C-alpha cells in the first residue's frame, strides 16, 4: 500500500510532517484506471500514480523508501506516529500502522516523579475481528486502492468490539504496590473513553494527571473519571500502594457497554518501597498566551455535509482539497481559533501545541489543562483555543482525528509563511 508517516504532536519540518499526498509508493504501484467516485472536491480527476484520484501539484512522492527528519526541538512528552495516507488513513491505522514515540529530557527526569522501570505506556485501541481472526474493517474498497470511505452504517466512525491495550485484548498487568506512571494514548479510530480505575472493593483510585498531549502540566490535576478522545494522551500516576497484594484494579471505560466497558486490569503482585513523589509544581515553561496577544480570531465549524457523491464531514462547509489553502498564518503570530462541532470531533493541529481557553463560553474542563495538540469537541460545543504558530514554515494540516471523519473530508490546510 502507499503510506506516509506523521509523527503526531511532533514539531517537524513540513517536508517530514507526513502530508497526506507525500506518499511512499510500493514498487510498481500504478494509478487506478478510473478515479474513485466519492470525491472530496474540485481537486479530483488526475492522480500522481498514487492510487487515488486527488490531484495535488505539490505532492512529493517517492518509491519504496523515504527519509524523515525529526528534530524533536520541543517539550518532552508522549507522541505517536501513524499513517496519514490521503483518503485511507483510517484503515491503515486499524491494520496497525501506529506506534508510540517518547521524547524525554533531563529536566523532566530530575523532577523525581515516579518513573524508571515501572513506567507503563498504554496504547488503547478498539478493533473488530472476523470469525477467522482477521481484522474486520468496513471499507468500501477492501483493497484500499480506489474508493475511500466506509459503509454507510459506519460513517460516524468504525467501532470495534474488542479493546486492545498495546496490541493485546483486555490484558492483565502485574504491578508493585506503589505509584505507577501510566502514559496513555487513545489510538482508536473513533471510540471515546471515560476512564476510571476501580478496585475489588468497588472503590475508585485517583488518576493523578501530570502531563497532557504536549508534556508536563504546571501542577498535578486529580481525576476520578478521565475522558480521552482519539489521539489524546495523558500522563497519569496511579498509586497502588493501598491495594493489598493479590488485589485487582480494573481500568474501565464508562462510555462502553458489555465487553467494551473493560479496558484492562492490574494485579498487585508484591509490596515495594518507593521514594518517588508528585511535586506540587511540575513545570514553569508552559506558554501563557493571552487573548490580547492574538492578531486574529478564526471560526471553524466541524459538521456533516454532502460530498459530491454522498455524505461526509466538512470544515467550514468544505471537504478537504490539498490544492486549496484554507488558512495562511504568519510564523510567530498568536491566533485564537473558535471550533464548533455538530457531533463529537477531536480536533488536531499539526506542528503546534495550544491551550484551551473556553468551552461554550465557560472555563475549560480539568482535563483541558496544559499544552494540547488535540481537543475533544463535544456535540454542539464551541471550543476556543489559542496558539502561536512557531517552529517551521510550510504546509501543514488541521483535521478531525476521528479517522473515518478525516478520510471522508474533515481536514484543512494550514500554510505557515
Ligand atoms: Cu470528526
mmCIF file of C-alpha atoms and ligand atoms in Angstrom:
data_model
loop_
_atom_site.group_PDB
_atom_site.id
_atom_site.type_symbol
_atom_site.label_atom_id
_atom_site.label_comp_id
_atom_site.label_asym_id
_atom_site.label_seq_id
_atom_site.Cartn_x
_atom_site.Cartn_y
_atom_site.Cartn_z
ATOM 1 C CA UNK A 1 0.000 0.000 0.000
ATOM 2 C CA UNK A 2 1.057 3.638 -0.367
ATOM 3 C CA UNK A 3 1.904 5.084 3.018
ATOM 4 C CA UNK A 4 3.137 8.258 4.681
ATOM 5 C CA UNK A 5 4.310 8.721 8.268
ATOM 6 C CA UNK A 6 3.072 11.506 10.518
ATOM 7 C CA UNK A 7 4.614 11.983 13.955
ATOM 8 C CA UNK A 8 1.573 13.202 15.869
ATOM 9 C CA UNK A 9 2.476 16.052 18.195
ATOM 10 C CA UNK A 10 5.916 16.383 16.680
ATOM 11 C CA UNK A 11 7.405 19.797 15.910
ATOM 12 C CA UNK A 12 8.528 18.673 12.497
ATOM 13 C CA UNK A 13 9.670 20.486 9.330
ATOM 14 C CA UNK A 14 6.886 20.386 6.725
ATOM 15 C CA UNK A 15 8.812 18.094 4.368
ATOM 16 C CA UNK A 16 8.870 15.405 7.086
ATOM 17 C CA UNK A 17 5.455 16.057 8.598
ATOM 18 C CA UNK A 18 3.703 13.388 6.566
ATOM 19 C CA UNK A 19 1.419 15.464 4.379
ATOM 20 C CA UNK A 20 -1.256 13.034 3.077
ATOM 21 C CA UNK A 21 -0.178 13.189 -0.564
ATOM 22 C CA UNK A 22 3.586 12.959 0.178
ATOM 23 C CA UNK A 23 3.351 9.235 -0.337
ATOM 24 C CA UNK A 24 5.848 6.420 -0.314
ATOM 25 C CA UNK A 25 4.636 4.041 -3.003
ATOM 26 C CA UNK A 26 5.222 0.327 -3.316
ATOM 27 C CA UNK A 27 7.388 -0.590 -6.289
ATOM 28 C CA UNK A 28 5.311 -0.617 -9.455
ATOM 29 C CA UNK A 29 2.229 0.907 -7.840
ATOM 30 C CA UNK A 30 0.004 2.281 -10.591
ATOM 31 C CA UNK A 31 -2.895 4.681 -10.515
ATOM 32 C CA UNK A 32 -6.306 3.092 -10.827
ATOM 33 C CA UNK A 33 -7.904 3.186 -14.262
ATOM 34 C CA UNK A 34 -10.738 5.418 -13.075
ATOM 35 C CA UNK A 35 -10.763 7.920 -10.251
ATOM 36 C CA UNK A 36 -12.842 6.896 -7.271
ATOM 37 C CA UNK A 37 -16.307 8.319 -7.105
ATOM 38 C CA UNK A 38 -16.613 9.706 -3.617
ATOM 39 C CA UNK A 39 -14.935 12.992 -4.369
ATOM 40 C CA UNK A 40 -13.539 15.433 -1.861
ATOM 41 C CA UNK A 41 -13.961 18.480 -4.033
ATOM 42 C CA UNK A 42 -12.712 20.275 -7.041
ATOM 43 C CA UNK A 43 -9.265 18.746 -6.983
ATOM 44 C CA UNK A 44 -10.341 15.366 -8.232
ATOM 45 C CA UNK A 45 -9.581 13.933 -11.586
ATOM 46 C CA UNK A 46 -5.963 13.158 -12.188
ATOM 47 C CA UNK A 47 -3.705 11.360 -9.796
ATOM 48 C CA UNK A 48 0.000 11.080 -9.219
ATOM 49 C CA UNK A 49 0.185 7.392 -9.840
ATOM 50 C CA UNK A 50 -0.555 7.178 -6.154
ATOM 51 C CA UNK A 51 -3.637 5.032 -6.277
ATOM 52 C CA UNK A 52 -6.232 7.682 -5.570
ATOM 53 C CA UNK A 53 -7.803 10.449 -7.571
ATOM 54 C CA UNK A 54 -6.734 13.523 -5.618
ATOM 55 C CA UNK A 55 -4.702 15.960 -7.634
ATOM 56 C CA UNK A 56 -2.016 17.753 -5.686
ATOM 57 C CA UNK A 57 0.650 19.609 -7.652
ATOM 58 C CA UNK A 58 2.811 19.984 -4.522
ATOM 59 C CA UNK A 59 2.882 16.299 -3.595
ATOM 60 C CA UNK A 60 6.349 14.808 -3.106
ATOM 61 C CA UNK A 61 6.037 11.141 -3.956
ATOM 62 C CA UNK A 62 8.829 8.595 -3.594
ATOM 63 C CA UNK A 63 9.035 4.924 -4.375
ATOM 64 C CA UNK A 64 9.701 2.338 -1.641
ATOM 65 C CA UNK A 65 11.810 4.466 0.726
ATOM 66 C CA UNK A 66 11.907 7.936 2.209
ATOM 67 C CA UNK A 67 13.980 9.663 4.891
ATOM 68 C CA UNK A 68 12.153 11.683 7.551
ATOM 69 C CA UNK A 69 13.890 14.207 9.799
ATOM 70 C CA UNK A 70 12.514 14.745 13.308
ATOM 71 C CA UNK A 71 14.492 17.459 15.156
ATOM 72 C CA UNK A 72 12.315 16.982 18.299
ATOM 73 C CA UNK A 73 13.065 20.512 19.458
ATOM 74 C CA UNK A 74 10.090 20.508 21.828
ATOM 75 C CA UNK A 75 8.848 19.742 25.334
ATOM 76 C CA UNK A 76 9.322 16.122 26.433
ATOM 77 C CA UNK A 77 6.109 14.131 26.012
ATOM 78 C CA UNK A 78 4.442 11.053 24.597
ATOM 79 C CA UNK A 79 3.983 11.357 20.849
ATOM 80 C CA UNK A 80 2.724 8.740 18.457
ATOM 81 C CA UNK A 81 3.355 8.035 14.814
ATOM 82 C CA UNK A 82 0.813 6.753 12.368
ATOM 83 C CA UNK A 83 -0.007 6.506 8.699
ATOM 84 C CA UNK A 84 -1.600 9.620 7.172
ATOM 85 C CA UNK A 85 -2.295 8.386 3.636
ATOM 86 C CA UNK A 86 -4.735 10.507 1.656
ATOM 87 C CA UNK A 87 -8.250 9.008 1.902
ATOM 88 C CA UNK A 88 -7.054 5.777 3.575
ATOM 89 C CA UNK A 89 -5.610 6.751 6.954
ATOM 90 C CA UNK A 90 -8.326 5.029 8.980
ATOM 91 C CA UNK A 91 -7.925 1.502 7.586
ATOM 92 C CA UNK A 92 -4.111 1.837 7.764
ATOM 93 C CA UNK A 93 -4.192 2.724 11.465
ATOM 94 C CA UNK A 94 -6.738 -0.060 12.024
ATOM 95 C CA UNK A 95 -4.276 -2.511 10.413
ATOM 96 C CA UNK A 96 -1.546 -1.408 12.792
ATOM 97 C CA UNK A 97 0.470 1.399 11.202
ATOM 98 C CA UNK A 98 0.800 3.289 14.501
ATOM 99 C CA UNK A 99 3.172 3.319 17.441
ATOM 100 C CA UNK A 100 4.443 5.294 20.411
ATOM 101 C CA UNK A 101 7.304 7.777 20.440
ATOM 102 C CA UNK A 102 8.618 9.130 23.744
ATOM 103 C CA UNK A 103 10.527 12.414 23.929
ATOM 104 C CA UNK A 104 12.482 12.865 27.165
ATOM 105 C CA UNK A 105 14.775 15.463 28.684
ATOM 106 C CA UNK A 106 16.985 15.889 31.736
ATOM 107 C CA UNK A 107 14.760 18.464 33.475
ATOM 108 C CA UNK A 108 11.807 16.111 33.425
ATOM 109 C CA UNK A 109 13.919 13.266 34.771
ATOM 110 C CA UNK A 110 15.235 15.480 37.593
ATOM 111 C CA UNK A 111 11.699 16.080 38.905
ATOM 112 C CA UNK A 112 11.673 12.847 40.909
ATOM 113 C CA UNK A 113 8.315 11.724 39.548
ATOM 114 C CA UNK A 114 7.560 8.026 39.769
ATOM 115 C CA UNK A 115 9.281 6.736 36.660
ATOM 116 C CA UNK A 116 12.017 4.348 35.672
ATOM 117 C CA UNK A 117 11.298 0.702 35.069
ATOM 118 C CA UNK A 118 7.701 0.938 36.301
ATOM 119 C CA UNK A 119 6.646 3.455 33.651
ATOM 120 C CA UNK A 120 3.969 1.854 31.518
ATOM 121 C CA UNK A 121 2.749 3.236 28.184
ATOM 122 C CA UNK A 122 -0.806 2.177 27.323
ATOM 123 C CA UNK A 123 -1.875 2.338 23.702
ATOM 124 C CA UNK A 124 -5.621 1.759 23.835
ATOM 125 C CA UNK A 125 -7.458 0.864 20.627
ATOM 126 C CA UNK A 126 -10.641 -0.968 19.742
ATOM 127 C CA UNK A 127 -10.762 -3.418 16.858
ATOM 128 C CA UNK A 128 -13.201 -5.872 15.283
ATOM 129 C CA UNK A 129 -12.265 -9.335 14.070
ATOM 130 C CA UNK A 130 -13.748 -11.738 11.564
ATOM 131 C CA UNK A 131 -14.509 -15.354 12.547
ATOM 132 C CA UNK A 132 -11.091 -16.452 11.244
ATOM 133 C CA UNK A 133 -9.311 -13.886 13.418
ATOM 134 C CA UNK A 134 -8.526 -11.435 10.622
ATOM 135 C CA UNK A 135 -9.062 -7.742 11.306
ATOM 136 C CA UNK A 136 -12.501 -6.659 10.095
ATOM 137 C CA UNK A 137 -12.913 -3.137 8.713
ATOM 138 C CA UNK A 138 -15.959 -1.810 6.824
ATOM 139 C CA UNK A 139 -14.021 -0.299 3.872
ATOM 140 C CA UNK A 140 -15.965 0.448 0.692
ATOM 141 C CA UNK A 141 -12.930 -0.832 -1.201
ATOM 142 C CA UNK A 142 -11.293 -3.635 0.827
ATOM 143 C CA UNK A 143 -8.251 -3.445 -1.474
ATOM 144 C CA UNK A 144 -7.815 0.189 -0.322
ATOM 145 C CA UNK A 145 -6.980 1.333 -3.837
ATOM 146 C CA UNK A 146 -9.768 3.364 -5.345
ATOM 147 C CA UNK A 147 -12.848 4.182 -3.347
ATOM 148 C CA UNK A 148 -12.160 5.636 0.105
ATOM 149 C CA UNK A 149 -14.592 5.669 2.980
ATOM 150 C CA UNK A 150 -16.632 3.142 4.892
ATOM 151 C CA UNK A 151 -20.019 1.502 4.509
ATOM 152 C CA UNK A 152 -22.956 3.695 5.431
ATOM 153 C CA UNK A 153 -23.603 2.362 8.972
ATOM 154 C CA UNK A 154 -20.010 3.344 9.888
ATOM 155 C CA UNK A 155 -19.985 6.924 8.581
ATOM 156 C CA UNK A 156 -19.776 8.253 12.129
ATOM 157 C CA UNK A 157 -16.667 6.129 12.743
ATOM 158 C CA UNK A 158 -15.620 2.475 12.926
ATOM 159 C CA UNK A 159 -16.004 0.994 16.402
ATOM 160 C CA UNK A 160 -14.622 -2.411 17.361
ATOM 161 C CA UNK A 161 -15.978 -4.783 19.991
ATOM 162 C CA UNK A 162 -12.552 -5.848 21.292
ATOM 163 C CA UNK A 163 -10.430 -3.460 23.359
ATOM 164 C CA UNK A 164 -6.697 -3.859 22.768
ATOM 165 C CA UNK A 165 -4.037 -2.384 25.023
ATOM 166 C CA UNK A 166 -0.573 -2.458 23.461
ATOM 167 C CA UNK A 167 -1.979 -4.945 20.960
ATOM 168 C CA UNK A 168 -3.381 -7.426 23.500
ATOM 169 C CA UNK A 169 -7.101 -7.872 24.207
ATOM 170 C CA UNK A 170 -8.046 -6.882 27.782
ATOM 171 C CA UNK A 171 -4.598 -7.605 29.268
ATOM 172 C CA UNK A 172 -3.849 -8.082 32.965
ATOM 173 C CA UNK A 173 -0.643 -6.378 34.094
ATOM 174 C CA UNK A 174 1.198 -7.249 37.316
ATOM 175 C CA UNK A 175 2.254 -4.213 39.322
ATOM 176 C CA UNK A 176 4.036 -3.369 42.576
ATOM 177 C CA UNK A 177 2.033 -1.911 45.461
ATOM 178 C CA UNK A 178 3.475 1.516 44.587
ATOM 179 C CA UNK A 179 2.731 4.565 42.429
ATOM 180 C CA UNK A 180 2.647 3.580 38.772
ATOM 181 C CA UNK A 181 3.264 6.113 35.979
ATOM 182 C CA UNK A 182 0.961 5.473 33.032
ATOM 183 C CA UNK A 183 1.345 7.179 29.666
ATOM 184 C CA UNK A 184 -1.999 6.745 27.998
ATOM 185 C CA UNK A 185 -2.820 7.160 24.304
ATOM 186 C CA UNK A 186 -6.239 6.654 22.777
ATOM 187 C CA UNK A 187 -5.171 5.177 19.427
ATOM 188 C CA UNK A 188 -8.717 4.195 18.492
ATOM 189 C CA UNK A 189 -10.110 5.371 15.162
ATOM 190 C CA UNK A 190 -13.366 6.716 16.602
ATOM 191 C CA UNK A 191 -14.007 5.409 20.125
ATOM 192 C CA UNK A 192 -14.126 7.794 23.067
ATOM 193 C CA UNK A 193 -13.381 6.535 26.570
ATOM 194 C CA UNK A 194 -14.086 7.813 30.028
ATOM 195 C CA UNK A 195 -11.530 6.005 32.133
ATOM 196 C CA UNK A 196 -11.818 5.035 35.783
ATOM 197 C CA UNK A 197 -9.696 2.688 37.912
ATOM 198 C CA UNK A 198 -11.824 0.546 40.215
ATOM 199 C CA UNK A 199 -10.584 -1.858 42.906
ATOM 200 C CA UNK A 200 -12.125 -5.178 44.022
ATOM 201 C CA UNK A 201 -13.976 -3.322 46.773
ATOM 202 C CA UNK A 202 -15.615 -1.004 44.239
ATOM 203 C CA UNK A 203 -13.550 1.995 45.291
ATOM 204 C CA UNK A 204 -12.076 4.261 42.657
ATOM 205 C CA UNK A 205 -8.384 5.026 42.626
ATOM 206 C CA UNK A 206 -7.377 8.594 41.806
ATOM 207 C CA UNK A 207 -5.982 9.253 38.345
ATOM 208 C CA UNK A 208 -3.399 11.947 39.049
ATOM 209 C CA UNK A 209 -2.665 13.723 35.786
ATOM 210 C CA UNK A 210 0.833 15.129 35.445
ATOM 211 C CA UNK A 211 1.038 15.552 31.668
ATOM 212 C CA UNK A 212 -1.106 16.331 28.619
ATOM 213 C CA UNK A 213 -0.601 15.864 24.860
ATOM 214 C CA UNK A 214 2.368 18.253 24.877
ATOM 215 C CA UNK A 215 4.062 17.429 28.155
ATOM 216 C CA UNK A 216 4.055 18.306 31.823
ATOM 217 C CA UNK A 217 1.257 20.324 33.383
ATOM 218 C CA UNK A 218 2.046 23.287 35.637
ATOM 219 C CA UNK A 219 0.624 21.326 38.578
ATOM 220 C CA UNK A 220 -0.987 17.907 39.027
ATOM 221 C CA UNK A 221 -4.751 17.534 38.431
ATOM 222 C CA UNK A 222 -6.607 14.724 40.194
ATOM 223 C CA UNK A 223 -9.402 12.956 38.284
ATOM 224 C CA UNK A 224 -11.777 10.186 39.277
ATOM 225 C CA UNK A 225 -13.077 9.943 35.709
ATOM 226 C CA UNK A 226 -10.991 10.963 32.721
ATOM 227 C CA UNK A 227 -12.386 11.403 29.198
ATOM 228 C CA UNK A 228 -9.950 10.606 26.390
ATOM 229 C CA UNK A 229 -10.764 11.162 22.717
ATOM 230 C CA UNK A 230 -8.962 9.618 19.748
ATOM 231 C CA UNK A 231 -5.304 10.826 19.576
ATOM 232 C CA UNK A 232 -5.304 12.456 23.023
ATOM 233 C CA UNK A 233 -2.620 11.494 25.561
ATOM 234 C CA UNK A 234 -2.439 11.791 29.325
ATOM 235 C CA UNK A 235 0.425 11.099 31.698
ATOM 236 C CA UNK A 236 -1.037 9.716 34.906
ATOM 237 C CA UNK A 237 0.179 8.461 38.268
ATOM 238 C CA UNK A 238 -1.972 5.749 39.826
ATOM 239 C CA UNK A 239 -0.994 4.794 43.365
ATOM 240 C CA UNK A 240 -1.396 1.080 44.053
ATOM 241 C CA UNK A 241 0.287 1.235 47.482
ATOM 242 C CA UNK A 242 -3.095 0.984 49.271
ATOM 243 C CA UNK A 243 -4.127 -2.135 47.344
ATOM 244 C CA UNK A 244 -3.465 -5.460 49.127
ATOM 245 C CA UNK A 245 -1.109 -7.936 47.464
ATOM 246 C CA UNK A 246 -3.247 -10.188 45.252
ATOM 247 C CA UNK A 247 -5.798 -7.424 44.795
ATOM 248 C CA UNK A 248 -7.006 -6.330 41.411
ATOM 249 C CA UNK A 249 -7.767 -2.923 39.930
ATOM 250 C CA UNK A 250 -9.747 -2.732 36.715
ATOM 251 C CA UNK A 251 -9.375 0.092 34.214
ATOM 252 C CA UNK A 252 -12.895 0.657 32.881
ATOM 253 C CA UNK A 253 -14.494 2.744 30.166
ATOM 254 C CA UNK A 254 -17.693 4.296 31.479
ATOM 255 C CA UNK A 255 -18.807 5.061 27.913
ATOM 256 C CA UNK A 256 -18.590 1.407 26.870
ATOM 257 C CA UNK A 257 -21.198 -1.311 27.214
ATOM 258 C CA UNK A 258 -20.788 -5.046 27.729
ATOM 259 C CA UNK A 259 -17.211 -6.082 26.984
ATOM 260 C CA UNK A 260 -16.258 -2.638 25.741
ATOM 261 C CA UNK A 261 -16.659 -1.373 29.318
ATOM 262 C CA UNK A 262 -13.476 -3.289 30.174
ATOM 263 C CA UNK A 263 -10.103 -1.911 29.101
ATOM 264 C CA UNK A 264 -7.545 -3.852 31.155
ATOM 265 C CA UNK A 265 -6.734 -4.852 34.735
ATOM 266 C CA UNK A 266 -3.806 -4.523 37.138
ATOM 267 C CA UNK A 267 -2.952 -7.232 39.670
ATOM 268 C CA UNK A 268 -0.863 -6.145 42.633
ATOM 269 C CA UNK A 269 1.865 -8.767 42.819
ATOM 270 C CA UNK A 270 4.156 -7.588 45.600
ATOM 271 C CA UNK A 271 4.892 -4.894 48.169
ATOM 272 C CA UNK A 272 7.539 -2.392 47.139
ATOM 273 C CA UNK A 273 9.474 0.531 48.519
ATOM 274 C CA UNK A 274 9.079 3.738 46.587
ATOM 275 C CA UNK A 275 10.780 7.056 47.221
ATOM 276 C CA UNK A 276 9.007 8.958 44.487
ATOM 277 C CA UNK A 277 6.675 11.883 44.929
ATOM 278 C CA UNK A 278 4.431 14.019 42.787
ATOM 279 C CA UNK A 279 5.732 17.589 43.181
ATOM 280 C CA UNK A 280 3.204 20.415 43.566
ATOM 281 C CA UNK A 281 4.949 22.270 40.722
ATOM 282 C CA UNK A 282 5.637 20.164 37.669
ATOM 283 C CA UNK A 283 6.741 22.772 35.136
ATOM 284 C CA UNK A 284 7.116 26.516 34.717
ATOM 285 C CA UNK A 285 7.659 26.713 30.958
ATOM 286 C CA UNK A 286 4.064 26.490 29.712
ATOM 287 C CA UNK A 287 3.198 29.311 27.298
ATOM 288 C CA UNK A 288 0.740 31.794 28.793
ATOM 289 C CA UNK A 289 -0.640 33.383 25.636
ATOM 290 C CA UNK A 290 -3.389 35.920 26.298
ATOM 291 C CA UNK A 291 -6.321 36.863 24.098
ATOM 292 C CA UNK A 292 -4.779 40.308 23.745
ATOM 293 C CA UNK A 293 -1.714 38.679 22.136
ATOM 294 C CA UNK A 294 -3.830 37.298 19.307
ATOM 295 C CA UNK A 295 -3.601 39.083 15.957
ATOM 296 C CA UNK A 296 -6.566 37.155 14.574
ATOM 297 C CA UNK A 297 -9.647 35.182 15.605
ATOM 298 C CA UNK A 298 -10.877 32.496 13.235
ATOM 299 C CA UNK A 299 -14.045 30.376 13.274
ATOM 300 C CA UNK A 300 -14.330 26.810 12.018
ATOM 301 C CA UNK A 301 -17.439 24.656 12.000
ATOM 302 C CA UNK A 302 -16.914 20.893 12.066
ATOM 303 C CA UNK A 303 -20.106 19.419 10.629
ATOM 304 C CA UNK A 304 -21.510 16.664 8.494
ATOM 305 C CA UNK A 305 -22.410 17.565 4.922
ATOM 306 C CA UNK A 306 -22.545 16.444 1.348
ATOM 307 C CA UNK A 307 -19.558 15.418 -0.667
ATOM 308 C CA UNK A 308 -20.470 15.300 -4.319
ATOM 309 C CA UNK A 309 -21.478 11.668 -4.171
ATOM 310 C CA UNK A 310 -22.653 11.065 -0.659
ATOM 311 C CA UNK A 311 -22.374 12.116 2.956
ATOM 312 C CA UNK A 312 -19.135 13.148 4.525
ATOM 313 C CA UNK A 313 -17.557 15.506 7.013
ATOM 314 C CA UNK A 314 -16.683 19.146 6.382
ATOM 315 C CA UNK A 315 -14.727 22.005 7.932
ATOM 316 C CA UNK A 316 -16.290 25.397 7.269
ATOM 317 C CA UNK A 317 -18.642 23.759 4.776
ATOM 318 C CA UNK A 318 -15.813 22.408 2.622
ATOM 319 C CA UNK A 319 -14.329 18.949 2.142
ATOM 320 C CA UNK A 320 -10.541 18.616 2.124
ATOM 321 C CA UNK A 321 -8.719 19.609 -1.033
ATOM 322 C CA UNK A 322 -4.900 19.555 -0.954
ATOM 323 C CA UNK A 323 -4.806 22.179 -3.708
ATOM 324 C CA UNK A 324 -6.719 24.774 -1.651
ATOM 325 C CA UNK A 325 -5.073 26.817 1.109
ATOM 326 C CA UNK A 326 -7.628 27.205 3.889
ATOM 327 C CA UNK A 327 -5.595 29.133 6.456
ATOM 328 C CA UNK A 328 -2.471 31.231 5.999
ATOM 329 C CA UNK A 329 -0.792 32.104 9.281
ATOM 330 C CA UNK A 330 2.383 34.113 9.796
ATOM 331 C CA UNK A 331 5.241 32.419 11.624
ATOM 332 C CA UNK A 332 5.294 33.827 15.142
ATOM 333 C CA UNK A 333 1.702 35.053 15.171
ATOM 334 C CA UNK A 334 -0.639 34.250 18.048
ATOM 335 C CA UNK A 335 -4.199 33.399 16.999
ATOM 336 C CA UNK A 336 -7.438 32.395 18.692
ATOM 337 C CA UNK A 337 -9.465 29.716 16.947
ATOM 338 C CA UNK A 338 -13.099 29.065 17.730
ATOM 339 C CA UNK A 339 -14.079 25.499 16.842
ATOM 340 C CA UNK A 340 -17.744 24.493 16.633
ATOM 341 C CA UNK A 341 -18.988 20.908 16.411
ATOM 342 C CA UNK A 342 -22.216 19.129 15.479
ATOM 343 C CA UNK A 343 -21.226 15.753 16.967
ATOM 344 C CA UNK A 344 -18.046 14.640 18.783
ATOM 345 C CA UNK A 345 -14.939 15.779 16.875
ATOM 346 C CA UNK A 346 -11.414 15.524 18.312
ATOM 347 C CA UNK A 347 -9.658 18.382 16.510
ATOM 348 C CA UNK A 348 -5.892 18.160 15.936
ATOM 349 C CA UNK A 349 -3.462 20.828 14.721
ATOM 350 C CA UNK A 350 -0.184 19.741 13.208
ATOM 351 C CA UNK A 351 3.098 21.443 14.267
ATOM 352 C CA UNK A 352 1.865 23.472 17.244
ATOM 353 C CA UNK A 353 0.561 22.934 20.742
ATOM 354 C CA UNK A 354 -2.306 25.079 22.007
ATOM 355 C CA UNK A 355 -4.136 25.994 25.190
ATOM 356 C CA UNK A 356 -7.865 25.599 25.662
ATOM 357 C CA UNK A 357 -9.410 28.998 26.511
ATOM 358 C CA UNK A 358 -13.084 28.141 26.901
ATOM 359 C CA UNK A 359 -15.855 25.617 26.247
ATOM 360 C CA UNK A 360 -19.147 27.141 25.112
ATOM 361 C CA UNK A 361 -18.343 30.326 26.989
ATOM 362 C CA UNK A 362 -17.387 28.505 30.186
ATOM 363 C CA UNK A 363 -13.926 27.875 31.598
ATOM 364 C CA UNK A 364 -12.004 24.840 30.297
ATOM 365 C CA UNK A 365 -12.542 21.451 31.944
ATOM 366 C CA UNK A 366 -9.970 19.962 34.344
ATOM 367 C CA UNK A 367 -8.610 17.618 31.642
ATOM 368 C CA UNK A 368 -8.037 20.587 29.274
ATOM 369 C CA UNK A 369 -5.076 21.636 31.437
ATOM 370 C CA UNK A 370 -1.613 22.100 29.994
ATOM 371 C CA UNK A 371 -0.491 22.214 26.402
ATOM 372 C CA UNK A 372 -2.668 20.233 23.986
ATOM 373 C CA UNK A 373 -2.462 19.235 20.341
ATOM 374 C CA UNK A 374 -5.876 17.581 20.154
ATOM 375 C CA UNK A 375 -9.042 18.905 21.755
ATOM 376 C CA UNK A 376 -12.236 16.932 22.076
ATOM 377 C CA UNK A 377 -15.248 18.947 20.919
ATOM 378 C CA UNK A 378 -18.420 17.572 22.400
ATOM 379 C CA UNK A 379 -21.723 17.613 20.482
ATOM 380 C CA UNK A 380 -22.917 21.177 19.966
ATOM 381 C CA UNK A 381 -19.910 22.660 21.685
ATOM 382 C CA UNK A 382 -17.841 25.733 20.753
ATOM 383 C CA UNK A 383 -14.255 25.496 21.997
ATOM 384 C CA UNK A 384 -11.777 28.359 21.877
ATOM 385 C CA UNK A 385 -8.083 27.591 21.639
ATOM 386 C CA UNK A 386 -5.056 29.868 21.490
ATOM 387 C CA UNK A 387 -1.706 29.112 19.902
ATOM 388 C CA UNK A 388 1.410 30.634 18.456
ATOM 389 C CA UNK A 389 2.456 29.428 15.007
ATOM 390 C CA UNK A 390 6.017 28.633 15.799
ATOM 391 C CA UNK A 391 8.762 26.379 14.561
ATOM 392 C CA UNK A 392 8.742 25.976 10.781
ATOM 393 C CA UNK A 393 7.186 27.472 7.694
ATOM 394 C CA UNK A 394 5.354 25.360 5.182
ATOM 395 C CA UNK A 395 2.256 23.356 4.518
ATOM 396 C CA UNK A 396 0.596 21.696 7.486
ATOM 397 C CA UNK A 397 -2.861 20.435 8.350
ATOM 398 C CA UNK A 398 -5.585 20.583 10.889
ATOM 399 C CA UNK A 399 -8.290 17.969 10.985
ATOM 400 C CA UNK A 400 -10.696 15.864 12.929
ATOM 401 C CA UNK A 401 -8.947 12.838 14.458
ATOM 402 C CA UNK A 402 -11.923 10.606 14.206
ATOM 403 C CA UNK A 403 -10.048 8.702 11.489
ATOM 404 C CA UNK A 404 -13.164 7.948 9.459
ATOM 405 C CA UNK A 405 -14.211 11.622 9.517
ATOM 406 C CA UNK A 406 -10.680 12.531 8.442
ATOM 407 C CA UNK A 407 -10.801 10.149 5.462
ATOM 408 C CA UNK A 408 -14.220 11.473 4.471
ATOM 409 C CA UNK A 409 -13.256 15.125 4.065
ATOM 410 C CA UNK A 410 -12.702 16.596 7.543
ATOM 411 C CA UNK A 411 -9.226 18.091 7.019
ATOM 412 C CA UNK A 412 -7.982 21.530 6.029
ATOM 413 C CA UNK A 413 -4.692 23.120 5.010
ATOM 414 C CA UNK A 414 -2.676 25.346 7.304
ATOM 415 C CA UNK A 415 0.035 27.266 5.472
ATOM 416 C CA UNK A 416 2.618 28.918 7.708
ATOM 417 C CA UNK A 417 4.516 31.699 5.953
HETATM 418 CU CU1 LIG B 1 -14.934 14.354 13.454
#
